[in-house]
């Protein structure tokens, strides 16, 4: 069955243009014009497979809509592609921080938007069946199905992007990951973000992980490596 795409955009002409092109590409698009409508639709019995979310909405900012989705157990795994006229790098970082999977600035090519939507859906589908339900590494525990993390038994709330970054490092533990590799694998948009973005996210991830942050090693001038064994930090 064709994937259902929810377009949250208050510019009617743009929303209809995007919807028309998505329908031509075989998707099932629907449109709402406010954050409140979006949350109601997403929390319904038939949530969308992906949300194209405008950052500037008339009632609730797109960042707040995304934040609420990531906090809900039933909605936290729904992919979100942010759509906005803001081009300041800090806006892109904020979008990723609240859990956006991708970020497209206006004006944009509809073809590019479609390709990014396909990439996000492909990534979501490809990763789901192959990974184990959970993994324990010393004082760190990851629940892949629920996108949840615990350190020393206490739950740590991560954004979708932070979880994907941590999962990538854990899966490749013991191997050096350059910033460029992380950009390609975690963000899949190496031309739109910089290596400084990787450093910023690793720094924030470490802060949230607390005692478990020792597992993430920095190789100066190269990148990062997740320890192959818990070592002295592990559970007794």
PDB file of C-alpha atoms in Angstrom:
ATOM      1  CA  UNK A   1       0.000   0.000   0.000  1.00  0.00           C
ATOM      2  CA  UNK A   2       1.215   3.518  -0.782  1.00  0.00           C
ATOM      3  CA  UNK A   3       2.721   5.412   2.135  1.00  0.00           C
ATOM      4  CA  UNK A   4       0.568   8.097   3.734  1.00  0.00           C
ATOM      5  CA  UNK A   5       2.297  11.499   3.948  1.00  0.00           C
ATOM      6  CA  UNK A   6       0.870  14.261   6.148  1.00  0.00           C
ATOM      7  CA  UNK A   7       1.743  17.776   4.937  1.00  0.00           C
ATOM      8  CA  UNK A   8       1.557  20.387   7.700  1.00  0.00           C
ATOM      9  CA  UNK A   9       1.728  23.718   5.867  1.00  0.00           C
ATOM     10  CA  UNK A  10      -0.340  26.920   6.194  1.00  0.00           C
ATOM     11  CA  UNK A  11       0.584  28.221   2.716  1.00  0.00           C
ATOM     12  CA  UNK A  12      -2.308  26.680   0.785  1.00  0.00           C
ATOM     13  CA  UNK A  13      -0.756  26.959  -2.690  1.00  0.00           C
ATOM     14  CA  UNK A  14       2.515  25.369  -1.585  1.00  0.00           C
ATOM     15  CA  UNK A  15       0.735  22.620   0.328  1.00  0.00           C
ATOM     16  CA  UNK A  16      -1.405  21.710  -2.679  1.00  0.00           C
ATOM     17  CA  UNK A  17       1.616  21.745  -5.001  1.00  0.00           C
ATOM     18  CA  UNK A  18       3.515  19.389  -2.719  1.00  0.00           C
ATOM     19  CA  UNK A  19       0.457  17.160  -2.290  1.00  0.00           C
ATOM     20  CA  UNK A  20      -0.118  16.976  -6.058  1.00  0.00           C
ATOM     21  CA  UNK A  21       3.491  15.989  -6.743  1.00  0.00           C
ATOM     22  CA  UNK A  22       3.544  13.398  -3.974  1.00  0.00           C
ATOM     23  CA  UNK A  23       0.352  11.867  -5.338  1.00  0.00           C
ATOM     24  CA  UNK A  24       1.951  11.719  -8.788  1.00  0.00           C
ATOM     25  CA  UNK A  25       4.852   9.810  -7.196  1.00  0.00           C
ATOM     26  CA  UNK A  26       2.514   7.187  -5.764  1.00  0.00           C
ATOM     27  CA  UNK A  27       2.115   8.480  -2.200  1.00  0.00           C
ATOM     28  CA  UNK A  28      -1.159   9.195  -0.374  1.00  0.00           C
ATOM     29  CA  UNK A  29      -0.831  12.825   0.763  1.00  0.00           C
ATOM     30  CA  UNK A  30      -3.136  14.759   3.069  1.00  0.00           C
ATOM     31  CA  UNK A  31      -2.893  18.386   4.174  1.00  0.00           C
ATOM     32  CA  UNK A  32      -3.530  20.271   7.424  1.00  0.00           C
ATOM     33  CA  UNK A  33      -2.786  23.946   8.077  1.00  0.00           C
ATOM     34  CA  UNK A  34      -2.019  24.071  11.805  1.00  0.00           C
ATOM     35  CA  UNK A  35      -0.030  22.326  14.497  1.00  0.00           C
ATOM     36  CA  UNK A  36      -3.142  21.405  16.487  1.00  0.00           C
ATOM     37  CA  UNK A  37      -4.698  19.713  13.439  1.00  0.00           C
ATOM     38  CA  UNK A  38      -1.432  17.902  12.789  1.00  0.00           C
ATOM     39  CA  UNK A  39      -1.210  16.496  16.325  1.00  0.00           C
ATOM     40  CA  UNK A  40      -4.840  15.373  16.201  1.00  0.00           C
ATOM     41  CA  UNK A  41      -4.351  13.627  12.856  1.00  0.00           C
ATOM     42  CA  UNK A  42      -1.053  11.978  13.857  1.00  0.00           C
ATOM     43  CA  UNK A  43      -2.507  10.680  17.124  1.00  0.00           C
ATOM     44  CA  UNK A  44      -5.517   9.157  15.362  1.00  0.00           C
ATOM     45  CA  UNK A  45      -6.095   5.469  14.694  1.00  0.00           C
ATOM     46  CA  UNK A  46      -4.460   5.865  11.273  1.00  0.00           C
ATOM     47  CA  UNK A  47      -1.248   7.885  11.747  1.00  0.00           C
ATOM     48  CA  UNK A  48       0.811   8.869   8.688  1.00  0.00           C
ATOM     49  CA  UNK A  49       3.971   7.083   7.611  1.00  0.00           C
ATOM     50  CA  UNK A  50       5.841  10.406   7.446  1.00  0.00           C
ATOM     51  CA  UNK A  51       5.179  14.064   8.301  1.00  0.00           C
ATOM     52  CA  UNK A  52       6.314  17.033   6.196  1.00  0.00           C
ATOM     53  CA  UNK A  53       6.240  19.735   8.859  1.00  0.00           C
ATOM     54  CA  UNK A  54       6.511  23.489   8.313  1.00  0.00           C
ATOM     55  CA  UNK A  55       8.536  25.213  11.019  1.00  0.00           C
ATOM     56  CA  UNK A  56       6.382  28.364  11.129  1.00  0.00           C
ATOM     57  CA  UNK A  57       2.714  27.556  11.764  1.00  0.00           C
ATOM     58  CA  UNK A  58      -0.085  29.930  12.836  1.00  0.00           C
ATOM     59  CA  UNK A  59      -0.686  28.304  16.232  1.00  0.00           C
ATOM     60  CA  UNK A  60       2.086  25.955  17.413  1.00  0.00           C
ATOM     61  CA  UNK A  61       5.691  26.154  16.177  1.00  0.00           C
ATOM     62  CA  UNK A  62       6.762  23.168  14.121  1.00  0.00           C
ATOM     63  CA  UNK A  63       9.557  22.504  16.605  1.00  0.00           C
ATOM     64  CA  UNK A  64       6.996  22.083  19.397  1.00  0.00           C
ATOM     65  CA  UNK A  65       4.878  19.751  17.257  1.00  0.00           C
ATOM     66  CA  UNK A  66       7.963  17.639  16.571  1.00  0.00           C
ATOM     67  CA  UNK A  67       8.944  17.673  20.256  1.00  0.00           C
ATOM     68  CA  UNK A  68       5.515  16.399  21.289  1.00  0.00           C
ATOM     69  CA  UNK A  69       5.650  13.631  18.698  1.00  0.00           C
ATOM     70  CA  UNK A  70       9.022  12.453  19.999  1.00  0.00           C
ATOM     71  CA  UNK A  71       7.734  12.385  23.569  1.00  0.00           C
ATOM     72  CA  UNK A  72       4.711  10.204  22.767  1.00  0.00           C
ATOM     73  CA  UNK A  73       5.288   6.416  22.827  1.00  0.00           C
ATOM     74  CA  UNK A  74       2.847   5.922  19.931  1.00  0.00           C
ATOM     75  CA  UNK A  75       4.278   8.690  17.738  1.00  0.00           C
ATOM     76  CA  UNK A  76       8.008   8.877  18.533  1.00  0.00           C
ATOM     77  CA  UNK A  77       8.990   6.667  15.584  1.00  0.00           C
ATOM     78  CA  UNK A  78       7.073   8.569  12.900  1.00  0.00           C
ATOM     79  CA  UNK A  79       9.644  10.242  10.599  1.00  0.00           C
ATOM     80  CA  UNK A  80       9.529  14.050  10.385  1.00  0.00           C
ATOM     81  CA  UNK A  81      10.903  16.171   7.551  1.00  0.00           C
ATOM     82  CA  UNK A  82      10.977  19.860   8.458  1.00  0.00           C
ATOM     83  CA  UNK A  83      10.105  22.436   5.835  1.00  0.00           C
ATOM     84  CA  UNK A  84      10.882  26.098   6.414  1.00  0.00           C
ATOM     85  CA  UNK A  85      11.926  29.428   4.957  1.00  0.00           C
ATOM     86  CA  UNK A  86      14.523  29.909   7.686  1.00  0.00           C
ATOM     87  CA  UNK A  87      18.066  29.385   6.420  1.00  0.00           C
ATOM     88  CA  UNK A  88      20.104  30.209   9.535  1.00  0.00           C
ATOM     89  CA  UNK A  89      22.239  27.170  10.522  1.00  0.00           C
ATOM     90  CA  UNK A  90      21.002  27.439  14.115  1.00  0.00           C
ATOM     91  CA  UNK A  91      17.448  26.768  12.942  1.00  0.00           C
ATOM     92  CA  UNK A  92      18.615  23.581  11.274  1.00  0.00           C
ATOM     93  CA  UNK A  93      20.391  22.473  14.449  1.00  0.00           C
ATOM     94  CA  UNK A  94      17.295  23.215  16.552  1.00  0.00           C
ATOM     95  CA  UNK A  95      15.200  21.172  14.139  1.00  0.00           C
ATOM     96  CA  UNK A  96      17.506  18.187  14.532  1.00  0.00           C
ATOM     97  CA  UNK A  97      17.674  18.675  18.281  1.00  0.00           C
ATOM     98  CA  UNK A  98      13.912  18.243  18.704  1.00  0.00           C
ATOM     99  CA  UNK A  99      13.990  15.081  16.610  1.00  0.00           C
ATOM    100  CA  UNK A 100      13.566  15.979  12.938  1.00  0.00           C
ATOM    101  CA  UNK A 101      14.884  13.359  10.519  1.00  0.00           C
ATOM    102  CA  UNK A 102      15.644  15.835   7.745  1.00  0.00           C
ATOM    103  CA  UNK A 103      15.423  19.549   6.958  1.00  0.00           C
ATOM    104  CA  UNK A 104      14.564  21.305   3.676  1.00  0.00           C
ATOM    105  CA  UNK A 105      14.621  25.082   3.197  1.00  0.00           C
ATOM    106  CA  UNK A 106      12.350  27.140   0.939  1.00  0.00           C
ATOM    107  CA  UNK A 107      12.468  27.657  -1.969  1.00  0.00           C
ATOM    108  CA  UNK A 108      13.101  24.011  -2.776  1.00  0.00           C
ATOM    109  CA  UNK A 109      12.886  21.580  -5.638  1.00  0.00           C
ATOM    110  CA  UNK A 110       9.864  19.297  -5.317  1.00  0.00           C
ATOM    111  CA  UNK A 111      11.977  16.556  -6.857  1.00  0.00           C
ATOM    112  CA  UNK A 112      14.539  16.967  -4.087  1.00  0.00           C
ATOM    113  CA  UNK A 113      11.763  16.824  -1.493  1.00  0.00           C
ATOM    114  CA  UNK A 114      10.450  13.576  -2.965  1.00  0.00           C
ATOM    115  CA  UNK A 115      13.942  12.051  -2.988  1.00  0.00           C
ATOM    116  CA  UNK A 116      14.488  12.983   0.638  1.00  0.00           C
ATOM    117  CA  UNK A 117      11.123  11.518   1.631  1.00  0.00           C
ATOM    118  CA  UNK A 118      11.991   8.275  -0.133  1.00  0.00           C
ATOM    119  CA  UNK A 119      15.402   8.207   1.586  1.00  0.00           C
ATOM    120  CA  UNK A 120      13.852   8.625   5.035  1.00  0.00           C
ATOM    121  CA  UNK A 121      11.220   5.930   4.414  1.00  0.00           C
ATOM    122  CA  UNK A 122      13.830   3.565   2.973  1.00  0.00           C
ATOM    123  CA  UNK A 123      16.080   4.107   5.974  1.00  0.00           C
ATOM    124  CA  UNK A 124      13.212   3.477   8.402  1.00  0.00           C
ATOM    125  CA  UNK A 125      12.089   0.309   6.649  1.00  0.00           C
ATOM    126  CA  UNK A 126      15.590  -1.083   6.174  1.00  0.00           C
ATOM    127  CA  UNK A 127      16.595  -0.706   9.797  1.00  0.00           C
ATOM    128  CA  UNK A 128      13.542  -2.158  11.515  1.00  0.00           C
ATOM    129  CA  UNK A 129      13.635  -5.949  11.037  1.00  0.00           C
ATOM    130  CA  UNK A 130      17.400  -6.530  11.195  1.00  0.00           C
ATOM    131  CA  UNK A 131      18.207  -5.106  14.614  1.00  0.00           C
ATOM    132  CA  UNK A 132      17.757  -6.872  17.977  1.00  0.00           C
ATOM    133  CA  UNK A 133      15.079  -5.737  20.401  1.00  0.00           C
ATOM    134  CA  UNK A 134      17.602  -4.414  22.918  1.00  0.00           C
ATOM    135  CA  UNK A 135      21.274  -4.270  23.795  1.00  0.00           C
ATOM    136  CA  UNK A 136      23.070  -3.945  27.121  1.00  0.00           C
ATOM    137  CA  UNK A 137      26.592  -2.553  27.256  1.00  0.00           C
ATOM    138  CA  UNK A 138      27.929  -2.082  30.782  1.00  0.00           C
ATOM    139  CA  UNK A 139      25.800   0.586  32.475  1.00  0.00           C
ATOM    140  CA  UNK A 140      24.106   1.445  29.176  1.00  0.00           C
ATOM    141  CA  UNK A 141      20.953  -0.217  27.829  1.00  0.00           C
ATOM    142  CA  UNK A 142      19.271   0.482  24.483  1.00  0.00           C
ATOM    143  CA  UNK A 143      15.734  -0.523  23.512  1.00  0.00           C
ATOM    144  CA  UNK A 144      15.786  -0.405  19.701  1.00  0.00           C
ATOM    145  CA  UNK A 145      12.085  -1.047  19.222  1.00  0.00           C
ATOM    146  CA  UNK A 146      11.013   1.656  21.662  1.00  0.00           C
ATOM    147  CA  UNK A 147      13.859   4.088  20.894  1.00  0.00           C
ATOM    148  CA  UNK A 148      14.671   4.275  24.628  1.00  0.00           C
ATOM    149  CA  UNK A 149      17.954   4.475  26.543  1.00  0.00           C
ATOM    150  CA  UNK A 150      18.888   3.858  30.177  1.00  0.00           C
ATOM    151  CA  UNK A 151      22.095   4.654  32.066  1.00  0.00           C
ATOM    152  CA  UNK A 152      22.561   2.915  35.419  1.00  0.00           C
ATOM    153  CA  UNK A 153      18.864   2.054  35.365  1.00  0.00           C
ATOM    154  CA  UNK A 154      17.657   5.632  34.856  1.00  0.00           C
ATOM    155  CA  UNK A 155      16.014   6.496  31.545  1.00  0.00           C
ATOM    156  CA  UNK A 156      17.692   9.136  29.382  1.00  0.00           C
ATOM    157  CA  UNK A 157      15.489  11.000  26.882  1.00  0.00           C
ATOM    158  CA  UNK A 158      17.172  11.389  23.477  1.00  0.00           C
ATOM    159  CA  UNK A 159      15.948  13.010  20.297  1.00  0.00           C
ATOM    160  CA  UNK A 160      15.480  10.775  17.254  1.00  0.00           C
ATOM    161  CA  UNK A 161      18.743  12.036  15.787  1.00  0.00           C
ATOM    162  CA  UNK A 162      20.680  11.520  19.018  1.00  0.00           C
ATOM    163  CA  UNK A 163      19.332   7.977  19.259  1.00  0.00           C
ATOM    164  CA  UNK A 164      20.362   7.234  15.687  1.00  0.00           C
ATOM    165  CA  UNK A 165      23.836   8.655  16.339  1.00  0.00           C
ATOM    166  CA  UNK A 166      24.236   6.552  19.487  1.00  0.00           C
ATOM    167  CA  UNK A 167      22.933   3.441  17.742  1.00  0.00           C
ATOM    168  CA  UNK A 168      25.402   3.926  14.895  1.00  0.00           C
ATOM    169  CA  UNK A 169      28.341   4.292  17.281  1.00  0.00           C
ATOM    170  CA  UNK A 170      27.247   1.269  19.340  1.00  0.00           C
ATOM    171  CA  UNK A 171      26.726  -0.951  16.283  1.00  0.00           C
ATOM    172  CA  UNK A 172      30.218  -0.032  15.051  1.00  0.00           C
ATOM    173  CA  UNK A 173      31.877  -0.210  18.452  1.00  0.00           C
ATOM    174  CA  UNK A 174      35.612  -0.702  18.415  1.00  0.00           C
ATOM    175  CA  UNK A 175      35.891   0.935  14.980  1.00  0.00           C
ATOM    176  CA  UNK A 176      36.841   4.529  14.283  1.00  0.00           C
ATOM    177  CA  UNK A 177      34.049   6.625  12.749  1.00  0.00           C
ATOM    178  CA  UNK A 178      35.192   9.765  10.986  1.00  0.00           C
ATOM    179  CA  UNK A 179      32.959  12.821  11.066  1.00  0.00           C
ATOM    180  CA  UNK A 180      32.351  12.437   7.330  1.00  0.00           C
ATOM    181  CA  UNK A 181      31.206   8.825   7.764  1.00  0.00           C
ATOM    182  CA  UNK A 182      28.834   9.849  10.547  1.00  0.00           C
ATOM    183  CA  UNK A 183      27.462  12.674   8.412  1.00  0.00           C
ATOM    184  CA  UNK A 184      26.714  10.283   5.554  1.00  0.00           C
ATOM    185  CA  UNK A 185      25.244   7.522   7.693  1.00  0.00           C
ATOM    186  CA  UNK A 186      23.341   9.426  10.389  1.00  0.00           C
ATOM    187  CA  UNK A 187      22.287  12.574   8.521  1.00  0.00           C
ATOM    188  CA  UNK A 188      22.442  11.293   4.920  1.00  0.00           C
ATOM    189  CA  UNK A 189      22.894  14.919   3.868  1.00  0.00           C
ATOM    190  CA  UNK A 190      26.642  15.567   3.846  1.00  0.00           C
ATOM    191  CA  UNK A 191      26.250  18.659   1.676  1.00  0.00           C
ATOM    192  CA  UNK A 192      23.899  20.433   4.088  1.00  0.00           C
ATOM    193  CA  UNK A 193      25.546  19.922   7.462  1.00  0.00           C
ATOM    194  CA  UNK A 194      29.123  20.331   8.629  1.00  0.00           C
ATOM    195  CA  UNK A 195      31.531  18.332  10.744  1.00  0.00           C
ATOM    196  CA  UNK A 196      30.951  20.895  13.479  1.00  0.00           C
ATOM    197  CA  UNK A 197      27.347  19.690  13.609  1.00  0.00           C
ATOM    198  CA  UNK A 198      28.624  16.181  14.381  1.00  0.00           C
ATOM    199  CA  UNK A 199      30.811  17.500  17.191  1.00  0.00           C
ATOM    200  CA  UNK A 200      27.881  19.469  18.620  1.00  0.00           C
ATOM    201  CA  UNK A 201      25.609  16.434  18.664  1.00  0.00           C
ATOM    202  CA  UNK A 202      28.268  14.150  20.136  1.00  0.00           C
ATOM    203  CA  UNK A 203      28.908  16.713  22.879  1.00  0.00           C
ATOM    204  CA  UNK A 204      25.189  16.915  23.732  1.00  0.00           C
ATOM    205  CA  UNK A 205      24.836  13.140  23.567  1.00  0.00           C
ATOM    206  CA  UNK A 206      27.712  12.722  26.003  1.00  0.00           C
ATOM    207  CA  UNK A 207      26.149  15.222  28.386  1.00  0.00           C
ATOM    208  CA  UNK A 208      22.877  13.288  28.391  1.00  0.00           C
ATOM    209  CA  UNK A 209      24.607   9.915  28.827  1.00  0.00           C
ATOM    210  CA  UNK A 210      26.423  11.086  31.950  1.00  0.00           C
ATOM    211  CA  UNK A 211      28.530   8.245  33.368  1.00  0.00           C
ATOM    212  CA  UNK A 212      28.130   6.236  30.147  1.00  0.00           C
ATOM    213  CA  UNK A 213      29.707   9.032  28.102  1.00  0.00           C
ATOM    214  CA  UNK A 214      33.106   7.462  28.829  1.00  0.00           C
ATOM    215  CA  UNK A 215      32.241   4.817  26.230  1.00  0.00           C
ATOM    216  CA  UNK A 216      32.525   7.406  23.432  1.00  0.00           C
ATOM    217  CA  UNK A 217      36.170   8.148  22.717  1.00  0.00           C
ATOM    218  CA  UNK A 218      37.457  11.122  20.724  1.00  0.00           C
ATOM    219  CA  UNK A 219      40.304  10.563  18.278  1.00  0.00           C
ATOM    220  CA  UNK A 220      41.658  14.032  17.768  1.00  0.00           C
ATOM    221  CA  UNK A 221      41.678  15.085  14.137  1.00  0.00           C
ATOM    222  CA  UNK A 222      39.971  11.851  13.067  1.00  0.00           C
ATOM    223  CA  UNK A 223      36.572  11.259  14.646  1.00  0.00           C
ATOM    224  CA  UNK A 224      34.977   9.086  17.317  1.00  0.00           C
ATOM    225  CA  UNK A 225      35.021   5.487  18.505  1.00  0.00           C
ATOM    226  CA  UNK A 226      32.682   3.628  20.831  1.00  0.00           C
ATOM    227  CA  UNK A 227      34.616   1.309  23.161  1.00  0.00           C
ATOM    228  CA  UNK A 228      34.644  -2.342  22.152  1.00  0.00           C
ATOM    229  CA  UNK A 229      34.240  -3.454  25.805  1.00  0.00           C
ATOM    230  CA  UNK A 230      32.681  -1.660  28.785  1.00  0.00           C
ATOM    231  CA  UNK A 231      35.912  -1.925  30.787  1.00  0.00           C
ATOM    232  CA  UNK A 232      35.945  -0.518  34.302  1.00  0.00           C
ATOM    233  CA  UNK A 233      32.759   1.444  33.705  1.00  0.00           C
ATOM    234  CA  UNK A 234      30.703  -1.709  33.174  1.00  0.00           C
ATOM    235  CA  UNK A 235      28.316  -3.315  35.607  1.00  0.00           C
ATOM    236  CA  UNK A 236      29.782  -5.681  38.221  1.00  0.00           C
TER     237      UNK A 236
END
